[in-house]
Short mmCIF file of C-alpha atoms and ligand atoms in Angstrom, two decimals:
data_model
loop_
_atom_site.label_atom_id
_atom_site.label_comp_id
_atom_site.label_asym_id
_atom_site.label_seq_id
_atom_site.Cartn_x
_atom_site.Cartn_y
_atom_site.Cartn_z
CA UNK A 33 61.34 138.81 -108.26
CA UNK A 34 63.27 137.52 -111.68
CA UNK A 35 64.96 140.21 -113.70
CA UNK A 36 65.32 139.68 -117.28
CA UNK A 37 67.67 142.43 -119.31
CA UNK A 38 67.46 142.72 -123.04
CA UNK A 39 70.23 144.37 -124.90
CA UNK A 40 71.16 145.14 -128.23
CA UNK A 41 74.24 144.45 -130.38
CA UNK A 42 75.69 145.14 -133.92
CA UNK A 43 72.86 147.76 -134.88
CA UNK A 44 69.83 149.43 -133.60
CA UNK A 45 66.28 148.71 -135.03
CA UNK A 46 66.80 144.98 -135.09
CA UNK A 47 63.54 144.02 -133.09
CA UNK A 48 64.81 144.31 -129.56
CA UNK A 49 61.65 145.89 -128.37
CA UNK A 50 59.35 143.28 -130.13
CA UNK A 51 61.68 140.46 -128.73
CA UNK A 52 61.26 141.75 -125.17
CA UNK A 53 57.34 142.11 -125.38
CA UNK A 54 57.60 138.71 -127.00
CA UNK A 55 59.44 137.21 -123.93
CA UNK A 56 56.84 139.19 -121.89
CA UNK A 57 53.86 137.40 -123.58
CA UNK A 58 55.42 133.87 -123.21
CA UNK A 59 55.96 134.16 -119.58
CA UNK A 60 52.45 135.54 -119.16
CA UNK A 61 51.30 132.51 -121.01
CA UNK A 62 53.14 130.28 -118.46
CA UNK A 63 50.87 132.13 -115.66
CA UNK A 64 53.78 134.57 -114.52
CA UNK A 65 52.83 138.25 -113.82
CA UNK A 66 55.18 140.51 -115.89
CA UNK A 67 56.07 143.87 -115.70
CA UNK A 68 58.16 145.60 -118.39
CA UNK A 69 60.02 148.72 -118.47
CA UNK A 70 62.32 150.55 -121.11
CA UNK A 71 65.42 152.54 -120.35
CA UNK A 72 66.30 155.21 -122.84
CA UNK A 73 69.69 156.48 -122.82
CA UNK A 74 68.82 160.09 -124.49
CA UNK A 75 68.73 163.35 -122.07
CA UNK A 76 65.36 164.43 -122.80
CA UNK A 77 63.28 163.75 -119.71
CA UNK A 78 60.55 162.09 -121.90
CA UNK A 79 60.02 161.87 -125.75
CA UNK A 80 57.14 164.28 -125.56
CA UNK A 81 59.10 167.18 -126.65
CA UNK A 82 60.63 165.15 -129.57
CA UNK A 83 59.77 165.63 -133.20
CA UNK A 84 57.53 162.67 -134.10
CA UNK A 85 59.15 162.54 -137.61
CA UNK A 86 62.50 161.63 -135.43
CA UNK A 87 61.25 159.52 -132.75
CA UNK A 88 57.87 158.15 -133.89
CA UNK A 89 54.70 158.78 -132.02
CA UNK A 90 54.71 159.23 -128.24
CA UNK A 91 52.72 156.46 -126.18
CA UNK A 92 50.93 157.97 -123.15
CA UNK A 93 50.37 155.69 -120.18
CA UNK A 94 47.32 155.49 -118.07
CA UNK A 95 49.23 157.56 -115.24
CA UNK A 96 49.62 160.28 -117.97
CA UNK A 97 53.49 159.70 -118.60
CA UNK A 98 54.58 160.42 -122.32
CA UNK A 99 56.91 157.61 -123.10
CA UNK A 100 58.69 155.88 -126.11
CA UNK A 101 56.45 153.85 -128.55
CA UNK A 102 58.12 150.69 -127.51
CA UNK A 103 55.57 150.95 -124.36
CA UNK A 104 52.77 150.59 -126.78
CA UNK A 105 54.32 147.31 -128.21
CA UNK A 106 54.43 146.12 -124.52
CA UNK A 107 51.22 146.78 -123.61
CA UNK A 108 49.82 145.10 -126.73
CA UNK A 109 51.83 142.14 -126.23
CA UNK A 110 51.71 141.55 -122.42
CA UNK A 111 48.24 143.08 -122.09
CA UNK A 112 49.09 144.87 -118.67
CA UNK A 113 48.55 148.47 -118.06
CA UNK A 114 52.03 150.20 -117.63
CA UNK A 115 52.80 153.13 -115.77
CA UNK A 116 55.45 156.03 -115.45
CA UNK A 117 57.81 153.53 -113.67
CA UNK A 118 57.88 151.79 -117.20
CA UNK A 119 59.82 154.49 -118.74
CA UNK A 120 63.06 155.74 -117.54
CA UNK A 121 65.49 158.19 -119.71
CA UNK A 122 68.87 159.33 -118.79
CA UNK A 123 67.37 162.89 -118.55
CA UNK A 124 65.07 161.57 -115.71
CA UNK A 125 67.88 159.71 -114.09
CA UNK A 126 70.04 162.78 -113.97
CA UNK A 127 67.09 165.36 -113.13
CA UNK A 128 66.54 163.10 -109.90
CA UNK A 129 70.39 163.02 -108.95
CA UNK A 130 70.60 166.52 -109.28
CA UNK A 131 67.52 167.50 -107.35
CA UNK A 132 69.22 165.08 -104.58
CA UNK A 133 72.43 166.97 -104.63
CA UNK A 134 70.51 170.42 -104.41
CA UNK A 135 68.51 169.30 -101.37
CA UNK A 136 71.96 168.14 -99.90
CA UNK A 137 70.94 164.12 -99.72
CA UNK A 138 74.49 163.41 -100.55
CA UNK A 139 75.91 164.77 -97.43
CA UNK A 140 78.83 166.56 -99.05
CA UNK A 141 80.26 163.64 -101.08
CA UNK A 142 81.41 164.14 -104.75
CA UNK A 143 78.55 163.08 -106.80
CA UNK A 144 79.46 160.75 -109.49
CA UNK A 145 78.16 158.44 -112.40
CA UNK A 146 79.23 155.60 -110.26
CA UNK A 147 77.59 154.94 -107.75
CA UNK A 148 75.00 158.01 -107.62
CA UNK A 149 73.86 157.57 -111.36
CA UNK A 150 73.99 153.96 -111.11
CA UNK A 151 72.09 153.68 -107.95
CA UNK A 152 69.30 155.74 -109.40
CA UNK A 153 69.16 153.62 -112.28
CA UNK A 154 69.00 150.39 -110.19
CA UNK A 155 66.38 151.87 -107.83
CA UNK A 156 64.14 152.49 -111.14
CA UNK A 157 64.17 148.59 -111.61
CA UNK A 158 63.87 147.82 -107.86
CA UNK A 159 60.93 150.23 -107.43
CA UNK A 160 59.13 148.54 -110.64
CA UNK A 161 59.69 145.13 -108.80
CA UNK A 162 58.43 146.58 -105.41
CA UNK A 163 55.29 148.54 -106.86
CA UNK A 164 54.12 145.95 -109.00
CA UNK A 165 55.29 142.83 -107.31
CA UNK A 166 55.46 141.00 -110.65
CA UNK A 167 57.17 137.65 -110.86
CA UNK A 168 59.39 138.98 -113.79
CA UNK A 169 60.42 142.56 -114.56
CA UNK A 170 61.75 142.42 -118.15
CA UNK A 171 63.98 145.68 -118.78
CA UNK A 172 65.04 146.67 -122.38
CA UNK A 173 68.26 148.78 -122.68
CA UNK A 174 67.50 151.28 -125.51
CA UNK A 175 70.55 151.82 -127.83
CA UNK A 176 73.41 149.51 -128.84
CA UNK A 177 76.15 147.87 -126.56
CA UNK A 178 79.01 150.25 -126.81
CA UNK A 179 77.11 153.60 -127.24
CA UNK A 180 78.50 156.13 -124.75
CA UNK A 181 75.40 157.09 -123.21
CA UNK A 182 74.45 153.63 -122.48
CA UNK A 183 77.06 152.98 -120.18
CA UNK A 184 75.72 153.80 -116.85
CA UNK A 185 72.88 151.55 -117.81
CA UNK A 186 74.99 148.68 -118.62
CA UNK A 187 76.93 149.15 -115.55
CA UNK A 188 73.79 149.25 -113.34
CA UNK A 189 72.54 146.03 -114.60
CA UNK A 190 75.71 144.49 -114.01
CA UNK A 191 75.64 145.48 -110.57
CA UNK A 192 71.97 143.98 -110.36
CA UNK A 193 73.46 140.65 -111.17
CA UNK A 194 75.87 140.77 -108.40
CA UNK A 195 73.25 141.95 -105.88
CA UNK A 196 70.85 139.10 -106.46
CA UNK A 197 71.13 135.26 -106.71
CA UNK A 198 72.46 134.18 -110.07
CA UNK A 199 69.28 132.37 -110.93
CA UNK A 200 67.23 135.48 -110.69
CA UNK A 201 68.86 137.47 -113.33
CA UNK A 202 69.16 136.69 -117.13
CA UNK A 203 70.77 138.48 -119.92
CA UNK A 204 69.06 138.41 -123.44
CA UNK A 205 71.22 140.00 -126.27
CA UNK A 206 69.57 140.60 -129.53
CA UNK A 207 71.96 140.44 -132.73
CA UNK A 208 72.05 140.94 -136.36
CA UNK A 209 73.79 138.01 -138.59
CA UNK A 210 74.20 140.04 -141.65
CA UNK A 211 74.68 138.20 -145.01
CA UNK A 212 77.15 139.19 -147.77
CA UNK A 213 75.59 140.31 -150.87
CA UNK A 214 76.41 138.21 -153.67
CA UNK A 215 77.67 134.92 -151.79
CA UNK A 216 74.61 135.33 -149.13
CA UNK A 217 76.93 134.12 -146.73
CA UNK A 218 75.87 134.62 -143.09
CA UNK A 219 78.45 136.12 -140.84
CA UNK A 220 78.67 135.95 -137.36
CA UNK A 221 81.70 138.23 -136.40
CA UNK A 222 79.75 141.22 -135.56
CA UNK A 223 77.89 139.18 -132.94
CA UNK A 224 80.96 137.91 -131.77
CA UNK A 225 82.43 141.42 -131.31
CA UNK A 226 79.10 142.69 -129.66
CA UNK A 227 79.18 139.49 -127.29
CA UNK A 228 82.78 140.44 -126.40
CA UNK A 229 82.09 144.25 -125.98
CA UNK A 230 79.27 143.24 -123.54
CA UNK A 231 81.57 140.75 -121.70
CA UNK A 232 84.39 143.70 -121.37
CA UNK A 233 81.32 145.57 -119.53
CA UNK A 234 81.15 142.61 -116.85
CA UNK A 235 77.78 141.00 -118.65
CA UNK A 236 77.60 137.65 -120.00
CA UNK A 237 74.74 136.95 -122.28
CA UNK A 238 72.69 134.08 -121.24
CA UNK A 239 70.46 133.95 -124.74
CA UNK A 240 71.17 135.28 -127.94
CA UNK A 241 68.44 136.22 -130.17
CA UNK A 242 69.41 136.61 -133.89
CA UNK A 243 67.86 138.59 -136.65
CA UNK A 244 69.24 137.61 -140.14
CA UNK A 245 68.94 137.89 -143.78
CA UNK A 246 68.76 134.04 -144.17
CA UNK A 247 67.71 131.18 -142.19
CA UNK A 248 70.22 130.24 -139.12
CA UNK A 249 71.51 126.85 -139.63
CA UNK A 250 73.07 124.49 -137.27
CA UNK A 251 76.46 125.39 -138.31
CA UNK A 252 75.75 129.20 -137.60
CA UNK A 253 74.42 127.99 -134.10
CA UNK A 254 77.39 125.86 -133.33
CA UNK A 255 79.74 128.95 -134.35
CA UNK A 256 77.67 131.39 -132.28
CA UNK A 257 77.50 128.66 -129.22
CA UNK A 258 81.44 128.47 -129.45
CA UNK A 259 82.35 131.91 -129.65
CA UNK A 260 79.56 133.25 -127.58
CA UNK A 261 79.72 130.55 -124.65
CA UNK A 262 76.08 130.06 -125.00
CA UNK A 263 74.47 126.61 -125.77
CA UNK A 264 73.07 126.16 -129.36
CA UNK A 265 69.60 125.74 -127.69
CA UNK A 266 69.99 129.66 -126.28
CA UNK A 267 70.54 130.73 -129.89
CA UNK A 268 66.95 131.88 -130.77
CA UNK A 269 66.12 132.84 -134.22
CA UNK A 270 63.78 135.71 -134.53
CA UNK A 271 62.94 134.98 -138.21
CA UNK A 272 61.21 137.62 -140.47
CA UNK A 273 57.64 137.44 -140.09
CA UNK A 274 54.91 139.66 -141.89
CA UNK A 275 52.84 140.30 -138.66
CA UNK A 276 55.05 141.24 -135.62
CA UNK A 277 52.47 139.31 -133.53
CA UNK A 278 53.62 136.19 -134.80
CA UNK A 279 57.22 136.48 -133.10
CA UNK A 280 55.94 135.09 -129.62
CA UNK A 281 54.95 132.09 -131.53
CA UNK A 282 58.18 131.79 -133.56
CA UNK A 283 59.93 131.73 -129.94
CA UNK A 284 57.58 129.50 -128.43
CA UNK A 285 58.44 126.88 -131.37
CA UNK A 286 61.97 127.34 -130.19
CA UNK A 287 60.93 126.70 -126.67
CA UNK A 288 62.07 130.15 -125.31
CA UNK A 289 59.90 129.90 -122.48
CA UNK A 290 61.12 126.88 -121.10
CA UNK A 291 64.86 127.93 -121.70
CA UNK A 292 63.87 131.08 -119.57
CA UNK A 293 62.39 129.18 -117.02
CA UNK A 294 65.07 126.81 -116.71
CA UNK A 295 67.74 129.56 -116.49
CA UNK A 296 65.38 131.45 -113.93
CA UNK A 297 64.48 128.35 -112.05
CA UNK A 298 60.67 129.34 -112.48
CA UNK A 299 58.23 126.59 -111.76
CA UNK A 300 55.19 126.64 -114.23
CA UNK A 301 52.33 128.11 -112.60
CA UNK A 302 49.58 126.84 -114.80
CA UNK A 303 48.89 124.95 -117.99
CA UNK A 304 50.74 126.70 -120.95
CA UNK A 305 48.42 128.54 -122.98
CA UNK A 306 48.94 129.63 -126.46
CA UNK A 307 45.91 132.18 -126.49
CA UNK A 308 46.35 135.92 -126.43
P1 LIG B 29 64.66 147.90 -131.67
O1 LIG B 29 64.02 147.88 -130.33
O2 LIG B 29 65.72 147.01 -131.71
O3 LIG B 29 64.87 149.07 -132.18
P2 LIG B 29 62.11 147.39 -132.56
O4 LIG B 29 61.49 146.12 -131.83
O5 LIG B 29 61.45 148.63 -132.23
O6 LIG B 29 63.62 147.47 -132.82
O7 LIG B 29 61.63 146.88 -134.20
C1 LIG B 29 62.17 147.53 -135.13
C2 LIG B 29 61.00 147.16 -136.38
O8 LIG B 29 61.36 145.63 -136.67
C3 LIG B 29 59.77 147.13 -136.16
O9 LIG B 29 59.14 148.07 -137.05
C4 LIG B 29 59.06 145.86 -136.16
O10 LIG B 29 57.92 145.67 -136.71
C5 LIG B 29 60.22 145.07 -136.77
N1 LIG B 29 60.41 143.56 -136.63
C6 LIG B 29 60.95 143.19 -135.35
N2 LIG B 29 61.14 142.00 -135.13
C7 LIG B 29 60.61 141.51 -136.39
C8 LIG B 29 60.44 140.28 -136.89
N3 LIG B 29 60.79 139.01 -136.28
N4 LIG B 29 60.00 140.12 -138.51
C9 LIG B 29 59.75 141.07 -138.95
N5 LIG B 29 59.95 142.32 -138.42
C10 LIG B 29 60.17 142.67 -137.24
#
C-alpha cells in the first residue's frame, strides 16, 4: 500500500479537499484502486451534532456514518463508496483511547498523546489500508499546519513515514500564494513559513499545490523550488476554475499523476483514461 497525506498551509479553505479528491481521480484513471479518508482535528465525535450553518451539510456514508462534507467530494470525484473508516475526528480517537484506558488495555502505564493517541491515529490509517486493500490510501489532514489541534495527526503521519519504505509515503502540501493589492505582486513568503513549520514537525513536503490570486510563473516556481526544496515540476498550480470537476484535468495537464507515480514508484496499471 502507498500512502499520500495532504496537508494545508497558510490558510484554510484553499481547496485541500478538492486537491486530495482530484489526486484520487488521477490515480484511479491510471488504474489504481484508491481509498480516501479525512482526519478532522475537532473534538466532536462526528459532525452530526454541529450546526450546518457552521459546518455545512453532513455527508452520510453507506454504512451510516455522519461525516464531513469533504467525503461527498471524495465519493463524487473517485466514484468509490466510502465507509466510516473514511472519517476520523479527534473526538473518535480520544474516545477509543479512553475506552481502552477504562478497560485496562494499557496495563497500568501513563496514557499519553505520544504514543497512545498517535498510535490510535496511525491504526486508523493502517486499518483503512487493511480493510480496503486499496493500492493507495489518500488521507487529508483537516485544518492548517501549526494548529494546536492538528499536532497529534501531524506527528502520527510523520511516524508512518519512518515505519514504511520511503517510496511508499508521499506528502502533498497545499498553500496560498497571495497577491498584494495594488501591485498585484505574488508573495511566496507565507508558503516558505508554512513549509518550514511542517519541517519543524519532521515532515518534508514532496509536492506543493498552490492556489493564488494570479498565474504562477516560472520565477515563482523557481523561488518555491529553492526555498522549499522541491523540484520546479513538483510545484503544481491549482488555478481557479469555474467548475471544481475541472481540477483533475488542471492537475493532469501539469502531469501530477506521473509525478506522483514517480515519487511512489508506481508502475502504470493500464492505459491512461481521461474519462470519468
Ligand atoms: P479546504 O479543504 O482547504 O478547506 P475545500 O477543498 O473544501 O478547501 O475547498 C474550498 C472551496 O474552494 C470549495 O468551495 C471549492 O469549491 C473551492 N475550490 C477549490 N479548488 C478550487 C479551484 N481550483 N478553483 C475554484 N474553486 C476551487
